[in-house]
Short mmCIF file of C-alpha atoms in Angstrom, two decimals:
data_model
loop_
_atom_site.label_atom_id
_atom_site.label_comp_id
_atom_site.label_asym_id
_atom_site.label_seq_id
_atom_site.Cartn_x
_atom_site.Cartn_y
_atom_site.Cartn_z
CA UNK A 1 -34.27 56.08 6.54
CA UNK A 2 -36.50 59.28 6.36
CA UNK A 3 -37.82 60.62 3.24
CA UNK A 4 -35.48 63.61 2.93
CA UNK A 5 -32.34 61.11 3.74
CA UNK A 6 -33.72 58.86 0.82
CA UNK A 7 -34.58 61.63 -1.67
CA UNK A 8 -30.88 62.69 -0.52
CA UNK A 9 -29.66 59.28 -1.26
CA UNK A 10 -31.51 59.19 -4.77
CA UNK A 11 -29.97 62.71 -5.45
CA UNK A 12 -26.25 61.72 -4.69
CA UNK A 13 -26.79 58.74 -6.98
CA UNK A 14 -27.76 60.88 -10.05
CA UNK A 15 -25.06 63.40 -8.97
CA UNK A 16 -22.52 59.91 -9.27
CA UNK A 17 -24.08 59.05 -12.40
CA UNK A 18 -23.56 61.82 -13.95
CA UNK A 19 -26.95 62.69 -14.69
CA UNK A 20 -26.74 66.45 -12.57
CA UNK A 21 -24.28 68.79 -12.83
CA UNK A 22 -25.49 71.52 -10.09
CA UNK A 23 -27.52 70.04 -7.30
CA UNK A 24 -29.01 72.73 -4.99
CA UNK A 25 -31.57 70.49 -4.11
CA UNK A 26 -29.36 68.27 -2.17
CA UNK A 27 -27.49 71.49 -0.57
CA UNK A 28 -31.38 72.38 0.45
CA UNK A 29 -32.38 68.97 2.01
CA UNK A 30 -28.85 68.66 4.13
CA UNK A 31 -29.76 72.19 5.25
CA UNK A 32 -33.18 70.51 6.22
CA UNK A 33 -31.57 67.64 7.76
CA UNK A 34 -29.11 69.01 10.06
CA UNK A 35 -31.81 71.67 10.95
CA UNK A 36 -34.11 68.25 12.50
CA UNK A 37 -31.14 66.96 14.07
CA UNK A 38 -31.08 70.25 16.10
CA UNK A 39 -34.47 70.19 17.08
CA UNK A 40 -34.13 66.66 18.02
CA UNK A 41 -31.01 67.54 20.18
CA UNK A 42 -32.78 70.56 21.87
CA UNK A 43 -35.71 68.77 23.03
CA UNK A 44 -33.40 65.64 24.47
CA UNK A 45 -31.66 68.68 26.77
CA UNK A 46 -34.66 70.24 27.23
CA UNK A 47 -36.00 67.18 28.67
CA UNK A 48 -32.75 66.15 30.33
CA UNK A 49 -32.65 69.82 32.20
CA UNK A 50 -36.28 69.11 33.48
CA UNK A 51 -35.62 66.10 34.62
CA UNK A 52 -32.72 67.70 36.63
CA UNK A 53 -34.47 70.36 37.77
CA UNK A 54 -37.32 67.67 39.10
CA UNK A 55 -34.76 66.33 40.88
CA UNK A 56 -32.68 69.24 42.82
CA UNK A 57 -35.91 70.54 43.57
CA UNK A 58 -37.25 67.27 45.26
CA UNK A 59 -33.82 67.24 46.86
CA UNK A 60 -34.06 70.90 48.02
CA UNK A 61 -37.61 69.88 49.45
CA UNK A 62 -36.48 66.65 50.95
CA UNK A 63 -33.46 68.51 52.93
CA UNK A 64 -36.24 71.40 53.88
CA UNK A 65 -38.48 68.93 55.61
CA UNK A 66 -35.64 67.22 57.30
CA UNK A 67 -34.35 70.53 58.80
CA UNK A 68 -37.71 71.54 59.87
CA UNK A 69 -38.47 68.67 62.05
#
């Protein structure tokens, strides 16, 4: 659990507990939350399209030399 899930966590407890009544700090680290998640899932394409591209261009090179000779 990160720091922002925990804090999160601790907030949603209070909020239960009755001890806040208007939580924009919670609102504020979801927002912060969801906005890692997206960088996480951008890089994993980004790295998933470069690994794709690797591979059609070894394939387009492989096919090249093959033709040539």
């Amino acid at each position: 659990m990160n720091a922002n899930q925990l804090r999160k966590k601790e907030l949603v407890d209070k909020i239960r507990n009755g001890e806040y009544s208007f939580f924009p700090e919670y609102i504020a680290l979801s927002y912060e939350e969801s906005k890692e998640s997206l960088v996480d899932i951008n890089e994993k394409s980004f790295k998933r399209n470069q690994g794709a591209s690797r591979l059609l261009r070894d394939l387009k090179n492989l096919t090249t030399k093959s033709a040539s000779r």
